[in-house]
């Protein structure tokens, strides 16, 4: 079974530039998550999709971050404009969903973003 | 505010020296508690899910237990390849997952 795919793996940009990350979840997983992980900390949820609808985006800085999941499969996360404090690893995860039971999430390798 | 804490922050063990990692939570109710392993430069890898107090799960040298306010990850006779950061995450009712900061484990040969 193929895992969660993410690209690019690394990205270096200057502040005020824009950047986009792509995620392809495990086949059949209806729920997709984007997390931000700052060095030395646990992942922090940015947004959760179920199929192509947003379930939770309460911690997404909507003035600069946006995300979409067209057709309920692939997803993209965009930052525009980037700030120095956005330097982090951006993780995508997916999970099976059934009857409201919390299932484990499977993570991709992440994209390491450096903003200079 | 719901909180998840993990202790110790870092742990160094000699190969074969058993120990336990702690995950404490102050969420109001719990739908599930998850343990993950994270190697440098990689995404977290799922280990265990625990749903109710008294539940235990085992996998190789790892055993996870759950009480009403904390979970332990017991590592028996660890090997150098067990070196990683161990993360726990909880899901309170009606809310999304909250991760702890992790415990960095180093197992020396």
PDB file of C-alpha atoms in Angstrom:
ATOM      1  CA  UNK A   1       0.000   0.000   0.000  1.00  0.00           C
ATOM      2  CA  UNK A   2       1.440   3.361  -1.034  1.00  0.00           C
ATOM      3  CA  UNK A   3       1.874   5.906   1.731  1.00  0.00           C
ATOM      4  CA  UNK A   4       1.096   9.610   1.863  1.00  0.00           C
ATOM      5  CA  UNK A   5       3.062  11.492  -0.776  1.00  0.00           C
ATOM      6  CA  UNK A   6       4.231  15.083  -0.397  1.00  0.00           C
ATOM      7  CA  UNK A   7       6.209  17.453  -2.570  1.00  0.00           C
ATOM      8  CA  UNK A   8       8.486  19.241  -2.597  1.00  0.00           C
ATOM      9  CA  UNK A   9      10.606  17.814   0.222  1.00  0.00           C
ATOM     10  CA  UNK A  10      12.522  21.039   0.739  1.00  0.00           C
ATOM     11  CA  UNK A  11      11.847  24.669  -0.151  1.00  0.00           C
ATOM     12  CA  UNK A  12      13.793  27.848   0.531  1.00  0.00           C
ATOM     13  CA  UNK A  13      12.111  31.182  -0.157  1.00  0.00           C
ATOM     14  CA  UNK A  14      12.513  34.799   0.829  1.00  0.00           C
ATOM     15  CA  UNK A  15      10.016  36.507   3.102  1.00  0.00           C
ATOM     16  CA  UNK A  16       6.994  37.952   1.323  1.00  0.00           C
ATOM     17  CA  UNK A  17       7.248  35.326  -1.423  1.00  0.00           C
ATOM     18  CA  UNK A  18       4.589  32.673  -1.942  1.00  0.00           C
ATOM     19  CA  UNK A  19       4.916  28.900  -1.758  1.00  0.00           C
ATOM     20  CA  UNK A  20       2.676  25.884  -2.315  1.00  0.00           C
ATOM     21  CA  UNK A  21       2.836  22.340  -1.025  1.00  0.00           C
ATOM     22  CA  UNK A  22       1.142  19.291  -2.497  1.00  0.00           C
ATOM     23  CA  UNK A  23      -0.186  16.157  -0.822  1.00  0.00           C
ATOM     24  CA  UNK A  24      -1.608  12.891  -2.144  1.00  0.00           C
ATOM     25  CA  UNK A  25      -3.206  10.827   0.648  1.00  0.00           C
ATOM     26  CA  UNK A  26      -3.518   7.069   0.994  1.00  0.00           C
ATOM     27  CA  UNK A  27      -6.123   5.715  -1.403  1.00  0.00           C
ATOM     28  CA  UNK A  28      -9.522   5.429   0.265  1.00  0.00           C
ATOM     29  CA  UNK A  29      -8.763   7.807   3.133  1.00  0.00           C
ATOM     30  CA  UNK A  30     -11.527  10.389   3.261  1.00  0.00           C
ATOM     31  CA  UNK A  31      -9.900  12.587   5.908  1.00  0.00           C
ATOM     32  CA  UNK A  32      -6.837  14.701   5.204  1.00  0.00           C
ATOM     33  CA  UNK A  33      -4.892  16.917   7.608  1.00  0.00           C
ATOM     34  CA  UNK A  34      -2.225  19.572   7.250  1.00  0.00           C
ATOM     35  CA  UNK A  35       0.079  20.156  10.222  1.00  0.00           C
ATOM     36  CA  UNK A  36       2.853  22.626  10.967  1.00  0.00           C
ATOM     37  CA  UNK A  37       5.768  21.294  13.014  1.00  0.00           C
ATOM     38  CA  UNK A  38       8.302  23.746  14.349  1.00  0.00           C
ATOM     39  CA  UNK A  39      11.665  22.291  15.347  1.00  0.00           C
ATOM     40  CA  UNK A  40      11.488  20.690  18.788  1.00  0.00           C
ATOM     41  CA  UNK A  41       7.687  20.811  19.002  1.00  0.00           C
ATOM     42  CA  UNK A  42       4.830  18.468  18.264  1.00  0.00           C
ATOM     43  CA  UNK A  43       2.745  18.895  15.113  1.00  0.00           C
ATOM     44  CA  UNK A  44       0.088  21.619  15.232  1.00  0.00           C
ATOM     45  CA  UNK A  45      -3.065  21.125  13.193  1.00  0.00           C
ATOM     46  CA  UNK A  46      -3.691  23.744  10.524  1.00  0.00           C
ATOM     47  CA  UNK A  47      -6.673  22.319   8.658  1.00  0.00           C
ATOM     48  CA  UNK A  48      -8.726  19.136   8.357  1.00  0.00           C
ATOM     49  CA  UNK A  49     -10.710  18.050   5.304  1.00  0.00           C
ATOM     50  CA  UNK A  50     -13.273  15.311   5.034  1.00  0.00           C
ATOM     51  CA  UNK A  51     -13.624  14.453   1.362  1.00  0.00           C
ATOM     52  CA  UNK A  52     -13.447  17.929  -0.208  1.00  0.00           C
ATOM     53  CA  UNK A  53     -15.074  19.831   2.661  1.00  0.00           C
ATOM     54  CA  UNK A  54     -13.319  21.710   5.472  1.00  0.00           C
ATOM     55  CA  UNK A  55     -14.037  20.237   8.921  1.00  0.00           C
ATOM     56  CA  UNK A  56     -11.683  22.332  11.057  1.00  0.00           C
ATOM     57  CA  UNK A  57      -9.575  25.332  10.064  1.00  0.00           C
ATOM     58  CA  UNK A  58      -9.682  27.132  13.403  1.00  0.00           C
ATOM     59  CA  UNK A  59      -5.880  27.308  13.683  1.00  0.00           C
ATOM     60  CA  UNK A  60      -5.177  28.250  10.069  1.00  0.00           C
ATOM     61  CA  UNK A  61      -3.826  31.836   9.740  1.00  0.00           C
ATOM     62  CA  UNK A  62      -6.307  32.708   7.042  1.00  0.00           C
ATOM     63  CA  UNK A  63      -4.738  36.058   6.212  1.00  0.00           C
ATOM     64  CA  UNK A  64      -1.790  34.250   4.617  1.00  0.00           C
ATOM     65  CA  UNK A  65      -2.535  30.519   4.494  1.00  0.00           C
ATOM     66  CA  UNK A  66      -5.029  28.780   2.225  1.00  0.00           C
ATOM     67  CA  UNK A  67      -5.739  25.155   1.424  1.00  0.00           C
ATOM     68  CA  UNK A  68      -7.947  23.244  -0.926  1.00  0.00           C
ATOM     69  CA  UNK A  69      -8.793  19.657  -1.662  1.00  0.00           C
ATOM     70  CA  UNK A  70     -10.346  19.381  -5.068  1.00  0.00           C
ATOM     71  CA  UNK A  71     -12.241  16.185  -5.932  1.00  0.00           C
ATOM     72  CA  UNK A  72     -11.659  14.890  -2.402  1.00  0.00           C
ATOM     73  CA  UNK A  73      -8.216  13.441  -3.134  1.00  0.00           C
ATOM     74  CA  UNK A  74      -5.093  15.604  -3.581  1.00  0.00           C
ATOM     75  CA  UNK A  75      -4.638  18.746  -1.545  1.00  0.00           C
ATOM     76  CA  UNK A  76      -2.522  21.876  -1.743  1.00  0.00           C
ATOM     77  CA  UNK A  77      -1.493  24.242   1.037  1.00  0.00           C
ATOM     78  CA  UNK A  78      -0.386  27.746   0.080  1.00  0.00           C
ATOM     79  CA  UNK A  79       1.346  30.502   2.004  1.00  0.00           C
ATOM     80  CA  UNK A  80       1.229  34.039   0.623  1.00  0.00           C
ATOM     81  CA  UNK A  81       3.101  36.102   1.698  1.00  0.00           C
ATOM     82  CA  UNK A  82       5.525  34.052   3.778  1.00  0.00           C
ATOM     83  CA  UNK A  83       7.005  35.329   7.040  1.00  0.00           C
ATOM     84  CA  UNK A  84      10.174  34.267   8.818  1.00  0.00           C
ATOM     85  CA  UNK A  85       8.110  32.510  11.510  1.00  0.00           C
ATOM     86  CA  UNK A  86       6.598  30.215   8.864  1.00  0.00           C
ATOM     87  CA  UNK A  87       9.880  28.285   8.739  1.00  0.00           C
ATOM     88  CA  UNK A  88       8.835  24.773   9.759  1.00  0.00           C
ATOM     89  CA  UNK A  89       8.060  21.307   8.454  1.00  0.00           C
ATOM     90  CA  UNK A  90       4.622  21.020   6.881  1.00  0.00           C
ATOM     91  CA  UNK A  91       3.168  17.560   7.324  1.00  0.00           C
ATOM     92  CA  UNK A  92       0.238  16.043   5.514  1.00  0.00           C
ATOM     93  CA  UNK A  93      -1.636  13.116   7.055  1.00  0.00           C
ATOM     94  CA  UNK A  94      -4.651  11.037   6.094  1.00  0.00           C
ATOM     95  CA  UNK A  95      -6.944   8.671   7.926  1.00  0.00           C
ATOM     96  CA  UNK A  96      -9.870   6.353   7.449  1.00  0.00           C
ATOM     97  CA  UNK A  97     -13.173   7.701   8.736  1.00  0.00           C
ATOM     98  CA  UNK A  98     -16.143   5.709   9.994  1.00  0.00           C
ATOM     99  CA  UNK A  99     -18.936   6.474  12.443  1.00  0.00           C
ATOM    100  CA  UNK A 100     -17.075   9.245  14.231  1.00  0.00           C
ATOM    101  CA  UNK A 101     -14.467   6.828  15.655  1.00  0.00           C
ATOM    102  CA  UNK A 102     -11.022   8.471  15.778  1.00  0.00           C
ATOM    103  CA  UNK A 103      -8.669   6.454  13.623  1.00  0.00           C
ATOM    104  CA  UNK A 104      -4.906   6.719  13.455  1.00  0.00           C
ATOM    105  CA  UNK A 105      -3.372   9.147  11.018  1.00  0.00           C
ATOM    106  CA  UNK A 106      -0.702   8.221   8.499  1.00  0.00           C
ATOM    107  CA  UNK A 107       1.829  10.932   7.784  1.00  0.00           C
ATOM    108  CA  UNK A 108       3.809  11.873   4.739  1.00  0.00           C
ATOM    109  CA  UNK A 109       7.536  12.725   4.906  1.00  0.00           C
ATOM    110  CA  UNK A 110       6.842  16.458   5.178  1.00  0.00           C
ATOM    111  CA  UNK A 111       8.101  19.559   3.408  1.00  0.00           C
ATOM    112  CA  UNK A 112      10.818  21.511   5.176  1.00  0.00           C
ATOM    113  CA  UNK A 113      10.276  25.221   4.507  1.00  0.00           C
ATOM    114  CA  UNK A 114      12.969  27.787   5.205  1.00  0.00           C
ATOM    115  CA  UNK A 115      12.013  31.455   4.925  1.00  0.00           C
ATOM    116  CA  UNK A 116      14.989  33.831   4.739  1.00  0.00           C
TER     117      UNK A 116
ATOM    118  CA  UNK B   1      -7.437  24.909  27.877  1.00  0.00           C
ATOM    119  CA  UNK B   2      -6.676  21.306  26.975  1.00  0.00           C
ATOM    120  CA  UNK B   3      -3.053  20.425  27.443  1.00  0.00           C
ATOM    121  CA  UNK B   4      -0.837  17.481  26.570  1.00  0.00           C
ATOM    122  CA  UNK B   5       2.542  17.216  28.254  1.00  0.00           C
ATOM    123  CA  UNK B   6       5.258  14.615  27.870  1.00  0.00           C
ATOM    124  CA  UNK B   7       8.105  13.716  30.162  1.00  0.00           C
ATOM    125  CA  UNK B   8      10.966  13.505  30.204  1.00  0.00           C
ATOM    126  CA  UNK B   9      11.850  15.946  27.438  1.00  0.00           C
ATOM    127  CA  UNK B  10      14.883  13.821  26.577  1.00  0.00           C
ATOM    128  CA  UNK B  11      16.086  10.422  27.760  1.00  0.00           C
ATOM    129  CA  UNK B  12      19.371   8.626  27.253  1.00  0.00           C
ATOM    130  CA  UNK B  13      19.464   4.895  27.909  1.00  0.00           C
ATOM    131  CA  UNK B  14      22.070   2.213  27.592  1.00  0.00           C
ATOM    132  CA  UNK B  15      21.134  -0.657  25.315  1.00  0.00           C
ATOM    133  CA  UNK B  16      19.045  -3.097  27.350  1.00  0.00           C
ATOM    134  CA  UNK B  17      18.110  -0.537  30.020  1.00  0.00           C
ATOM    135  CA  UNK B  18      14.307  -0.535  30.267  1.00  0.00           C
ATOM    136  CA  UNK B  19      12.370   2.671  30.994  1.00  0.00           C
ATOM    137  CA  UNK B  20       9.039   4.441  30.552  1.00  0.00           C
ATOM    138  CA  UNK B  21       7.891   7.614  28.825  1.00  0.00           C
ATOM    139  CA  UNK B  22       4.923   9.575  30.146  1.00  0.00           C
ATOM    140  CA  UNK B  23       2.107  11.433  28.398  1.00  0.00           C
ATOM    141  CA  UNK B  24      -0.231  13.431  30.644  1.00  0.00           C
ATOM    142  CA  UNK B  25      -3.367  15.171  29.466  1.00  0.00           C
ATOM    143  CA  UNK B  26      -5.894  17.542  30.972  1.00  0.00           C
ATOM    144  CA  UNK B  27      -8.571  17.196  28.321  1.00  0.00           C
ATOM    145  CA  UNK B  28     -12.179  16.910  29.435  1.00  0.00           C
ATOM    146  CA  UNK B  29     -12.966  13.411  28.331  1.00  0.00           C
ATOM    147  CA  UNK B  30     -10.999  11.445  25.791  1.00  0.00           C
ATOM    148  CA  UNK B  31     -12.007   9.856  22.511  1.00  0.00           C
ATOM    149  CA  UNK B  32      -8.600   8.340  21.847  1.00  0.00           C
ATOM    150  CA  UNK B  33      -4.892   8.552  22.667  1.00  0.00           C
ATOM    151  CA  UNK B  34      -2.286   7.847  20.013  1.00  0.00           C
ATOM    152  CA  UNK B  35       1.446   7.132  20.190  1.00  0.00           C
ATOM    153  CA  UNK B  36       3.747   7.906  17.270  1.00  0.00           C
ATOM    154  CA  UNK B  37       7.456   7.508  16.604  1.00  0.00           C
ATOM    155  CA  UNK B  38       9.278  10.187  14.599  1.00  0.00           C
ATOM    156  CA  UNK B  39      12.749   9.741  13.130  1.00  0.00           C
ATOM    157  CA  UNK B  40      14.772  12.820  12.089  1.00  0.00           C
ATOM    158  CA  UNK B  41      13.657  14.161   8.721  1.00  0.00           C
ATOM    159  CA  UNK B  42      10.591  11.922   8.556  1.00  0.00           C
ATOM    160  CA  UNK B  43       6.913  12.161   9.352  1.00  0.00           C
ATOM    161  CA  UNK B  44       5.482  10.550  12.492  1.00  0.00           C
ATOM    162  CA  UNK B  45       4.911   6.799  12.269  1.00  0.00           C
ATOM    163  CA  UNK B  46       1.833   5.356  13.986  1.00  0.00           C
ATOM    164  CA  UNK B  47       2.450   2.957  16.884  1.00  0.00           C
ATOM    165  CA  UNK B  48      -0.660   2.517  19.054  1.00  0.00           C
ATOM    166  CA  UNK B  49      -4.207   3.702  19.699  1.00  0.00           C
ATOM    167  CA  UNK B  50      -5.764   3.482  23.176  1.00  0.00           C
ATOM    168  CA  UNK B  51      -9.427   4.265  23.731  1.00  0.00           C
ATOM    169  CA  UNK B  52     -10.213   3.593  27.394  1.00  0.00           C
ATOM    170  CA  UNK B  53      -8.557   3.487  30.820  1.00  0.00           C
ATOM    171  CA  UNK B  54      -6.994   0.118  31.565  1.00  0.00           C
ATOM    172  CA  UNK B  55      -6.307  -0.649  27.928  1.00  0.00           C
ATOM    173  CA  UNK B  56      -2.849  -1.936  26.952  1.00  0.00           C
ATOM    174  CA  UNK B  57      -1.216  -2.516  23.566  1.00  0.00           C
ATOM    175  CA  UNK B  58       2.121  -4.184  22.781  1.00  0.00           C
ATOM    176  CA  UNK B  59       4.439  -4.262  19.789  1.00  0.00           C
ATOM    177  CA  UNK B  60       7.887  -5.812  19.984  1.00  0.00           C
ATOM    178  CA  UNK B  61       9.761  -3.996  22.775  1.00  0.00           C
ATOM    179  CA  UNK B  62       7.046  -1.360  23.256  1.00  0.00           C
ATOM    180  CA  UNK B  63       3.999  -1.471  25.496  1.00  0.00           C
ATOM    181  CA  UNK B  64       1.485   1.366  25.860  1.00  0.00           C
ATOM    182  CA  UNK B  65      -0.888   1.717  28.800  1.00  0.00           C
ATOM    183  CA  UNK B  66      -3.655   4.198  29.573  1.00  0.00           C
ATOM    184  CA  UNK B  67      -5.152   5.579  32.790  1.00  0.00           C
ATOM    185  CA  UNK B  68      -7.745   8.325  33.210  1.00  0.00           C
ATOM    186  CA  UNK B  69      -5.190  11.126  33.056  1.00  0.00           C
ATOM    187  CA  UNK B  70      -2.010   9.694  31.552  1.00  0.00           C
ATOM    188  CA  UNK B  71      -0.441   7.126  29.313  1.00  0.00           C
ATOM    189  CA  UNK B  72       2.883   5.355  29.568  1.00  0.00           C
ATOM    190  CA  UNK B  73       5.042   3.959  26.815  1.00  0.00           C
ATOM    191  CA  UNK B  74       7.208   1.242  28.325  1.00  0.00           C
ATOM    192  CA  UNK B  75      10.346   0.272  26.451  1.00  0.00           C
ATOM    193  CA  UNK B  76      11.804  -3.097  27.419  1.00  0.00           C
ATOM    194  CA  UNK B  77      15.461  -3.872  26.664  1.00  0.00           C
ATOM    195  CA  UNK B  78      15.770  -1.081  24.085  1.00  0.00           C
ATOM    196  CA  UNK B  79      18.135  -1.239  21.134  1.00  0.00           C
ATOM    197  CA  UNK B  80      19.910   1.646  19.361  1.00  0.00           C
ATOM    198  CA  UNK B  81      17.333   1.469  16.552  1.00  0.00           C
ATOM    199  CA  UNK B  82      14.661   2.509  19.062  1.00  0.00           C
ATOM    200  CA  UNK B  83      16.265   5.962  19.183  1.00  0.00           C
ATOM    201  CA  UNK B  84      13.673   8.488  17.978  1.00  0.00           C
ATOM    202  CA  UNK B  85      11.255  11.109  19.207  1.00  0.00           C
ATOM    203  CA  UNK B  86       8.083   9.604  20.650  1.00  0.00           C
ATOM    204  CA  UNK B  87       4.948  11.719  20.323  1.00  0.00           C
ATOM    205  CA  UNK B  88       1.577  11.259  21.929  1.00  0.00           C
ATOM    206  CA  UNK B  89      -1.660  12.828  20.694  1.00  0.00           C
ATOM    207  CA  UNK B  90      -5.102  12.992  22.213  1.00  0.00           C
ATOM    208  CA  UNK B  91      -8.489  13.657  20.715  1.00  0.00           C
ATOM    209  CA  UNK B  92     -10.952  15.323  23.112  1.00  0.00           C
ATOM    210  CA  UNK B  93     -14.670  14.996  22.394  1.00  0.00           C
ATOM    211  CA  UNK B  94     -15.785  17.287  19.604  1.00  0.00           C
ATOM    212  CA  UNK B  95     -12.264  18.533  18.995  1.00  0.00           C
ATOM    213  CA  UNK B  96      -9.359  17.674  16.828  1.00  0.00           C
ATOM    214  CA  UNK B  97      -6.083  16.002  17.680  1.00  0.00           C
ATOM    215  CA  UNK B  98      -3.662  17.729  20.067  1.00  0.00           C
ATOM    216  CA  UNK B  99      -0.043  16.572  20.020  1.00  0.00           C
ATOM    217  CA  UNK B 100       2.409  16.721  22.893  1.00  0.00           C
ATOM    218  CA  UNK B 101       5.936  18.091  22.426  1.00  0.00           C
ATOM    219  CA  UNK B 102       7.514  14.634  22.355  1.00  0.00           C
ATOM    220  CA  UNK B 103      10.269  12.772  24.203  1.00  0.00           C
ATOM    221  CA  UNK B 104      13.637  12.432  22.454  1.00  0.00           C
ATOM    222  CA  UNK B 105      14.986   8.974  23.194  1.00  0.00           C
ATOM    223  CA  UNK B 106      18.595   8.024  22.615  1.00  0.00           C
ATOM    224  CA  UNK B 107      19.698   4.422  23.138  1.00  0.00           C
ATOM    225  CA  UNK B 108      23.447   4.018  23.332  1.00  0.00           C
ATOM    226  CA  UNK B 109      25.157   0.769  22.284  1.00  0.00           C
TER     227      UNK B 109
END
